Protein backbone atom coordinates (compact mmCIF):
# COMPACT_ATOMS: atom_id res chain seq x y z
CA UNK A 1 0.00 0.00 0.00
CA UNK A 2 2.74 2.45 0.98
CA UNK A 3 4.61 1.58 -2.22
CA UNK A 4 1.61 2.39 -4.43
CA UNK A 5 1.06 5.72 -2.65
CA UNK A 6 4.74 6.55 -3.13
CA UNK A 7 4.52 5.74 -6.86
CA UNK A 8 1.37 7.81 -7.19
CA UNK A 9 2.97 10.83 -5.46
CA UNK A 10 6.11 10.43 -7.58
CA UNK A 11 4.06 10.23 -10.79
CA UNK A 12 2.03 13.33 -9.90
CA UNK A 13 5.23 15.20 -9.00
CA UNK A 14 6.81 14.40 -12.35
CA UNK A 15 3.67 15.48 -14.22
CA UNK A 16 3.50 18.73 -12.24
CA UNK A 17 7.18 19.55 -12.75
CA UNK A 18 7.07 18.74 -16.46
CA UNK A 19 4.21 21.20 -16.93
CA UNK A 20 6.40 23.95 -15.42
CA UNK A 21 9.32 23.04 -17.67
CA UNK A 22 7.18 23.05 -20.82
CA UNK A 23 5.60 26.41 -20.03
CA UNK A 24 7.39 29.54 -21.24
CA UNK A 25 6.47 33.05 -20.22
CA UNK A 26 6.32 35.67 -22.96
CA UNK A 27 6.62 38.85 -20.96
CA UNK A 28 8.92 41.84 -20.64
CA UNK A 29 8.72 44.60 -18.06
CA UNK A 30 9.43 48.31 -18.48
CA UNK A 31 9.64 50.57 -15.44
CA UNK A 32 9.25 54.29 -16.19
CA UNK A 33 9.94 56.84 -13.44
CA UNK A 34 9.79 60.61 -13.69
CA UNK A 35 12.56 62.38 -11.74
CA UNK A 36 10.97 65.81 -11.55
CA UNK A 37 13.99 67.45 -9.87
CA UNK A 38 16.24 66.25 -12.75
CA UNK A 39 13.60 66.91 -15.45
CA UNK A 40 14.24 63.37 -16.62
CA UNK A 41 12.35 60.19 -17.38
CA UNK A 42 14.28 57.12 -16.26
CA UNK A 43 13.47 53.81 -17.94
CA UNK A 44 14.50 50.27 -17.04
CA UNK A 45 13.58 47.36 -19.30
CA UNK A 46 13.78 43.67 -18.41
CA UNK A 47 13.76 41.20 -21.29
CA UNK A 48 14.69 37.51 -21.43
CA UNK A 49 17.93 37.48 -23.37
CA UNK A 50 17.10 34.31 -25.31
CA UNK A 51 13.98 36.04 -26.65
CA UNK A 52 16.02 39.14 -27.46
CA UNK A 53 18.62 37.11 -29.36
CA UNK A 54 15.88 35.27 -31.28
CA UNK A 55 14.14 38.48 -32.33
CA UNK A 56 17.45 40.09 -33.34
CA UNK A 57 18.24 37.07 -35.53
CA UNK A 58 14.80 37.27 -37.12
CA UNK A 59 14.97 41.05 -37.65
CA UNK A 60 18.59 41.45 -38.78
CA UNK A 61 19.30 37.92 -40.08
CA UNK A 62 22.36 37.72 -37.80
CA UNK A 63 23.07 35.55 -34.77
CA UNK A 64 23.69 37.68 -31.69
CA UNK A 65 24.96 36.78 -28.25
CA UNK A 66 23.38 39.32 -25.90
CA UNK A 67 23.98 38.14 -22.33
CA UNK A 68 26.52 35.54 -23.36
CA UNK A 69 30.31 35.47 -22.99
CA UNK A 70 30.87 36.10 -26.72
CA UNK A 71 28.62 39.19 -26.87
CA UNK A 72 30.04 41.79 -29.26
CA UNK A 73 29.70 45.55 -29.63
CA UNK A 74 27.78 44.91 -32.87
CA UNK A 75 25.30 42.76 -30.90
CA UNK A 76 24.72 45.68 -28.51
CA UNK A 77 24.25 48.10 -31.42
CA UNK A 78 21.64 45.80 -32.99
CA UNK A 79 19.86 45.51 -29.63
CA UNK A 80 19.80 49.30 -29.22
CA UNK A 81 18.45 49.75 -32.77
CA UNK A 82 15.77 47.12 -32.26
CA UNK A 83 14.57 48.60 -28.97
CA UNK A 84 14.58 52.16 -30.35
CA UNK A 85 12.49 50.99 -33.34
CA UNK A 86 9.95 49.17 -31.14
CA UNK A 87 9.70 51.27 -27.97
CA UNK A 88 8.41 54.82 -28.47
CA UNK A 89 7.33 57.49 -26.00
CA UNK A 90 5.45 60.72 -26.54
CA UNK A 91 5.43 63.27 -23.74
CA UNK A 92 2.57 65.78 -23.96
CA UNK A 93 1.93 64.63 -27.53
CA UNK A 94 5.54 65.06 -28.73
CA UNK A 95 7.82 62.18 -29.70
CA UNK A 96 10.87 62.04 -27.42
CA UNK A 97 14.30 60.61 -28.07
CA UNK A 98 15.15 57.71 -25.76
CA UNK A 99 18.84 57.58 -24.87
CA UNK A 100 20.44 54.21 -24.09
CA UNK A 101 22.70 54.33 -21.03
CA UNK A 102 23.84 50.81 -20.23
CA UNK A 103 22.82 47.22 -19.63
CA UNK A 104 23.49 44.41 -17.22
CA UNK A 105 22.64 40.74 -17.07
CA UNK A 106 20.81 39.19 -14.13
CA UNK A 107 20.18 35.45 -14.40
CA UNK A 108 18.61 35.05 -17.87
CA UNK A 109 17.39 38.64 -18.19
CA UNK A 110 19.02 41.62 -19.86
CA UNK A 111 18.29 44.82 -17.95
CA UNK A 112 18.67 47.99 -20.02
CA UNK A 113 18.74 51.54 -18.69
CA UNK A 114 17.50 54.52 -20.70
CA UNK A 115 16.67 58.16 -20.11
CA UNK A 116 14.72 60.99 -21.68
CA UNK A 117 16.05 64.42 -20.75
CA UNK A 118 14.60 67.94 -20.72
CA UNK A 119 11.12 66.97 -19.53
CA UNK A 120 9.91 69.94 -17.48
CA UNK A 121 6.36 68.68 -16.95
CA UNK A 122 4.28 65.66 -17.87
CA UNK A 123 0.60 66.07 -18.66
CA UNK A 124 0.34 62.96 -20.81
CA UNK A 125 2.54 60.00 -21.61
CA UNK A 126 1.83 57.88 -24.67
CA UNK A 127 3.76 54.62 -24.85
CA UNK A 128 3.99 52.30 -27.84
CA UNK A 129 5.81 49.04 -27.36
CA UNK A 130 5.87 46.34 -30.06
CA UNK A 131 9.06 44.63 -28.86
CA UNK A 132 9.05 40.85 -29.30
CA UNK A 133 5.53 40.76 -30.75
CA UNK A 134 6.83 39.17 -33.96
CA UNK A 135 8.13 36.19 -31.95
CA UNK A 136 4.95 35.06 -30.24
CA UNK A 137 1.32 36.17 -30.22
CA UNK A 138 1.25 35.59 -26.43
CA UNK A 139 3.93 38.23 -25.78
CA UNK A 140 2.97 40.85 -23.19
CA UNK A 141 4.88 44.03 -22.44
CA UNK A 142 4.08 45.33 -18.99
CA UNK A 143 4.61 49.05 -18.45
CA UNK A 144 4.84 50.29 -14.85
CA UNK A 145 5.06 54.04 -14.32
CA UNK A 146 5.63 56.31 -11.35
CA UNK A 147 4.98 59.95 -12.22
CA UNK A 148 4.38 62.61 -9.56
CA UNK A 149 4.29 59.75 -7.01
CA UNK A 150 1.33 58.23 -8.86
CA UNK A 151 1.69 54.63 -10.01
CA UNK A 152 -0.03 53.49 -13.20
CA UNK A 153 0.31 50.36 -15.32
CA UNK A 154 -0.29 49.35 -18.90
CA UNK A 155 -0.46 45.89 -20.42
CA UNK A 156 0.53 46.01 -24.08
CA UNK A 157 -0.13 43.05 -26.37
CA UNK A 158 -0.07 42.45 -30.14
CA UNK A 159 -3.75 43.50 -30.17
CA UNK A 160 -3.10 46.62 -28.05
CA UNK A 161 0.35 48.08 -28.79
CA UNK A 162 -0.01 51.51 -27.18
CA UNK A 163 -1.49 53.24 -24.20
CA UNK A 164 -2.04 56.78 -22.95
CA UNK A 165 -1.58 57.89 -19.35
CA UNK A 166 -2.77 61.32 -18.20
CA UNK A 167 -1.31 63.17 -15.22
mmCIF file of C-alpha atoms in Angstrom:
data_model
loop_
_atom_site.group_PDB
_atom_site.id
_atom_site.type_symbol
_atom_site.label_atom_id
_atom_site.label_comp_id
_atom_site.label_asym_id
_atom_site.label_seq_id
_atom_site.Cartn_x
_atom_site.Cartn_y
_atom_site.Cartn_z
ATOM 1 C CA UNK A 1 0.000 0.000 0.000
ATOM 2 C CA UNK A 2 2.743 2.445 0.975
ATOM 3 C CA UNK A 3 4.607 1.584 -2.217
ATOM 4 C CA UNK A 4 1.605 2.393 -4.435
ATOM 5 C CA UNK A 5 1.064 5.724 -2.652
ATOM 6 C CA UNK A 6 4.735 6.553 -3.128
ATOM 7 C CA UNK A 7 4.523 5.741 -6.860
ATOM 8 C CA UNK A 8 1.367 7.814 -7.185
ATOM 9 C CA UNK A 9 2.973 10.831 -5.465
ATOM 10 C CA UNK A 10 6.113 10.425 -7.576
ATOM 11 C CA UNK A 11 4.056 10.235 -10.790
ATOM 12 C CA UNK A 12 2.034 13.327 -9.903
ATOM 13 C CA UNK A 13 5.228 15.200 -9.000
ATOM 14 C CA UNK A 14 6.807 14.396 -12.354
ATOM 15 C CA UNK A 15 3.668 15.484 -14.221
ATOM 16 C CA UNK A 16 3.498 18.726 -12.239
ATOM 17 C CA UNK A 17 7.175 19.548 -12.751
ATOM 18 C CA UNK A 18 7.070 18.743 -16.461
ATOM 19 C CA UNK A 19 4.214 21.203 -16.933
ATOM 20 C CA UNK A 20 6.401 23.951 -15.424
ATOM 21 C CA UNK A 21 9.317 23.038 -17.668
ATOM 22 C CA UNK A 22 7.183 23.047 -20.823
ATOM 23 C CA UNK A 23 5.601 26.409 -20.033
ATOM 24 C CA UNK A 24 7.394 29.543 -21.240
ATOM 25 C CA UNK A 25 6.466 33.054 -20.220
ATOM 26 C CA UNK A 26 6.315 35.670 -22.963
ATOM 27 C CA UNK A 27 6.622 38.855 -20.963
ATOM 28 C CA UNK A 28 8.918 41.837 -20.637
ATOM 29 C CA UNK A 29 8.715 44.603 -18.065
ATOM 30 C CA UNK A 30 9.427 48.308 -18.478
ATOM 31 C CA UNK A 31 9.644 50.570 -15.438
ATOM 32 C CA UNK A 32 9.247 54.295 -16.189
ATOM 33 C CA UNK A 33 9.939 56.844 -13.443
ATOM 34 C CA UNK A 34 9.788 60.611 -13.688
ATOM 35 C CA UNK A 35 12.555 62.376 -11.739
ATOM 36 C CA UNK A 36 10.967 65.810 -11.552
ATOM 37 C CA UNK A 37 13.986 67.445 -9.872
ATOM 38 C CA UNK A 38 16.235 66.255 -12.751
ATOM 39 C CA UNK A 39 13.596 66.912 -15.446
ATOM 40 C CA UNK A 40 14.237 63.375 -16.616
ATOM 41 C CA UNK A 41 12.348 60.193 -17.383
ATOM 42 C CA UNK A 42 14.281 57.120 -16.260
ATOM 43 C CA UNK A 43 13.470 53.806 -17.940
ATOM 44 C CA UNK A 44 14.497 50.274 -17.037
ATOM 45 C CA UNK A 45 13.581 47.355 -19.298
ATOM 46 C CA UNK A 46 13.776 43.671 -18.405
ATOM 47 C CA UNK A 47 13.760 41.200 -21.293
ATOM 48 C CA UNK A 48 14.693 37.509 -21.426
ATOM 49 C CA UNK A 49 17.929 37.484 -23.372
ATOM 50 C CA UNK A 50 17.104 34.307 -25.309
ATOM 51 C CA UNK A 51 13.976 36.044 -26.652
ATOM 52 C CA UNK A 52 16.019 39.138 -27.459
ATOM 53 C CA UNK A 53 18.624 37.107 -29.363
ATOM 54 C CA UNK A 54 15.880 35.271 -31.279
ATOM 55 C CA UNK A 55 14.144 38.484 -32.330
ATOM 56 C CA UNK A 56 17.450 40.094 -33.345
ATOM 57 C CA UNK A 57 18.238 37.074 -35.525
ATOM 58 C CA UNK A 58 14.805 37.268 -37.115
ATOM 59 C CA UNK A 59 14.969 41.052 -37.652
ATOM 60 C CA UNK A 60 18.594 41.453 -38.778
ATOM 61 C CA UNK A 61 19.304 37.921 -40.075
ATOM 62 C CA UNK A 62 22.357 37.719 -37.802
ATOM 63 C CA UNK A 63 23.066 35.549 -34.773
ATOM 64 C CA UNK A 64 23.685 37.682 -31.687
ATOM 65 C CA UNK A 65 24.958 36.784 -28.248
ATOM 66 C CA UNK A 66 23.381 39.318 -25.896
ATOM 67 C CA UNK A 67 23.976 38.143 -22.329
ATOM 68 C CA UNK A 68 26.519 35.535 -23.362
ATOM 69 C CA UNK A 69 30.310 35.471 -22.994
ATOM 70 C CA UNK A 70 30.868 36.099 -26.718
ATOM 71 C CA UNK A 71 28.624 39.186 -26.865
ATOM 72 C CA UNK A 72 30.043 41.795 -29.264
ATOM 73 C CA UNK A 73 29.700 45.553 -29.633
ATOM 74 C CA UNK A 74 27.784 44.914 -32.871
ATOM 75 C CA UNK A 75 25.301 42.762 -30.899
ATOM 76 C CA UNK A 76 24.721 45.679 -28.514
ATOM 77 C CA UNK A 77 24.253 48.101 -31.416
ATOM 78 C CA UNK A 78 21.642 45.800 -32.993
ATOM 79 C CA UNK A 79 19.863 45.510 -29.632
ATOM 80 C CA UNK A 80 19.801 49.301 -29.223
ATOM 81 C CA UNK A 81 18.454 49.749 -32.771
ATOM 82 C CA UNK A 82 15.773 47.125 -32.259
ATOM 83 C CA UNK A 83 14.568 48.601 -28.972
ATOM 84 C CA UNK A 84 14.577 52.159 -30.351
ATOM 85 C CA UNK A 85 12.492 50.986 -33.337
ATOM 86 C CA UNK A 86 9.951 49.173 -31.137
ATOM 87 C CA UNK A 87 9.697 51.269 -27.970
ATOM 88 C CA UNK A 88 8.405 54.816 -28.472
ATOM 89 C CA UNK A 89 7.335 57.488 -26.004
ATOM 90 C CA UNK A 90 5.449 60.718 -26.543
ATOM 91 C CA UNK A 91 5.427 63.267 -23.737
ATOM 92 C CA UNK A 92 2.574 65.784 -23.958
ATOM 93 C CA UNK A 93 1.934 64.635 -27.531
ATOM 94 C CA UNK A 94 5.541 65.063 -28.725
ATOM 95 C CA UNK A 95 7.819 62.176 -29.696
ATOM 96 C CA UNK A 96 10.872 62.037 -27.422
ATOM 97 C CA UNK A 97 14.301 60.607 -28.068
ATOM 98 C CA UNK A 98 15.147 57.713 -25.755
ATOM 99 C CA UNK A 99 18.842 57.582 -24.869
ATOM 100 C CA UNK A 100 20.436 54.214 -24.090
ATOM 101 C CA UNK A 101 22.701 54.333 -21.031
ATOM 102 C CA UNK A 102 23.841 50.808 -20.228
ATOM 103 C CA UNK A 103 22.817 47.223 -19.632
ATOM 104 C CA UNK A 104 23.490 44.412 -17.217
ATOM 105 C CA UNK A 105 22.639 40.738 -17.065
ATOM 106 C CA UNK A 106 20.807 39.192 -14.131
ATOM 107 C CA UNK A 107 20.179 35.450 -14.395
ATOM 108 C CA UNK A 108 18.615 35.055 -17.870
ATOM 109 C CA UNK A 109 17.393 38.643 -18.193
ATOM 110 C CA UNK A 110 19.017 41.619 -19.857
ATOM 111 C CA UNK A 111 18.285 44.820 -17.947
ATOM 112 C CA UNK A 112 18.667 47.990 -20.022
ATOM 113 C CA UNK A 113 18.744 51.535 -18.694
ATOM 114 C CA UNK A 114 17.504 54.519 -20.704
ATOM 115 C CA UNK A 115 16.673 58.161 -20.108
ATOM 116 C CA UNK A 116 14.720 60.987 -21.678
ATOM 117 C CA UNK A 117 16.055 64.419 -20.748
ATOM 118 C CA UNK A 118 14.602 67.944 -20.721
ATOM 119 C CA UNK A 119 11.123 66.971 -19.529
ATOM 120 C CA UNK A 120 9.906 69.945 -17.482
ATOM 121 C CA UNK A 121 6.358 68.676 -16.945
ATOM 122 C CA UNK A 122 4.277 65.656 -17.869
ATOM 123 C CA UNK A 123 0.604 66.071 -18.664
ATOM 124 C CA UNK A 124 0.336 62.959 -20.807
ATOM 125 C CA UNK A 125 2.536 60.004 -21.613
ATOM 126 C CA UNK A 126 1.831 57.880 -24.672
ATOM 127 C CA UNK A 127 3.760 54.619 -24.848
ATOM 128 C CA UNK A 128 3.985 52.303 -27.839
ATOM 129 C CA UNK A 129 5.812 49.035 -27.361
ATOM 130 C CA UNK A 130 5.869 46.342 -30.058
ATOM 131 C CA UNK A 131 9.061 44.634 -28.857
ATOM 132 C CA UNK A 132 9.049 40.845 -29.302
ATOM 133 C CA UNK A 133 5.526 40.760 -30.748
ATOM 134 C CA UNK A 134 6.829 39.166 -33.962
ATOM 135 C CA UNK A 135 8.126 36.194 -31.946
ATOM 136 C CA UNK A 136 4.948 35.059 -30.236
ATOM 137 C CA UNK A 137 1.323 36.171 -30.216
ATOM 138 C CA UNK A 138 1.254 35.587 -26.428
ATOM 139 C CA UNK A 139 3.927 38.230 -25.782
ATOM 140 C CA UNK A 140 2.969 40.848 -23.195
ATOM 141 C CA UNK A 141 4.884 44.029 -22.443
ATOM 142 C CA UNK A 142 4.083 45.329 -18.989
ATOM 143 C CA UNK A 143 4.615 49.051 -18.451
ATOM 144 C CA UNK A 144 4.841 50.286 -14.853
ATOM 145 C CA UNK A 145 5.064 54.044 -14.316
ATOM 146 C CA UNK A 146 5.630 56.310 -11.351
ATOM 147 C CA UNK A 147 4.983 59.948 -12.223
ATOM 148 C CA UNK A 148 4.383 62.606 -9.563
ATOM 149 C CA UNK A 149 4.293 59.748 -7.008
ATOM 150 C CA UNK A 150 1.330 58.232 -8.863
ATOM 151 C CA UNK A 151 1.688 54.632 -10.013
ATOM 152 C CA UNK A 152 -0.027 53.488 -13.201
ATOM 153 C CA UNK A 153 0.308 50.360 -15.323
ATOM 154 C CA UNK A 154 -0.295 49.346 -18.902
ATOM 155 C CA UNK A 155 -0.465 45.892 -20.416
ATOM 156 C CA UNK A 156 0.531 46.010 -24.079
ATOM 157 C CA UNK A 157 -0.134 43.050 -26.375
ATOM 158 C CA UNK A 158 -0.068 42.453 -30.140
ATOM 159 C CA UNK A 159 -3.749 43.504 -30.173
ATOM 160 C CA UNK A 160 -3.100 46.621 -28.054
ATOM 161 C CA UNK A 161 0.352 48.078 -28.794
ATOM 162 C CA UNK A 162 -0.009 51.509 -27.182
ATOM 163 C CA UNK A 163 -1.490 53.243 -24.203
ATOM 164 C CA UNK A 164 -2.037 56.777 -22.948
ATOM 165 C CA UNK A 165 -1.580 57.892 -19.352
ATOM 166 C CA UNK A 166 -2.770 61.324 -18.205
ATOM 167 C CA UNK A 167 -1.311 63.174 -15.224
#
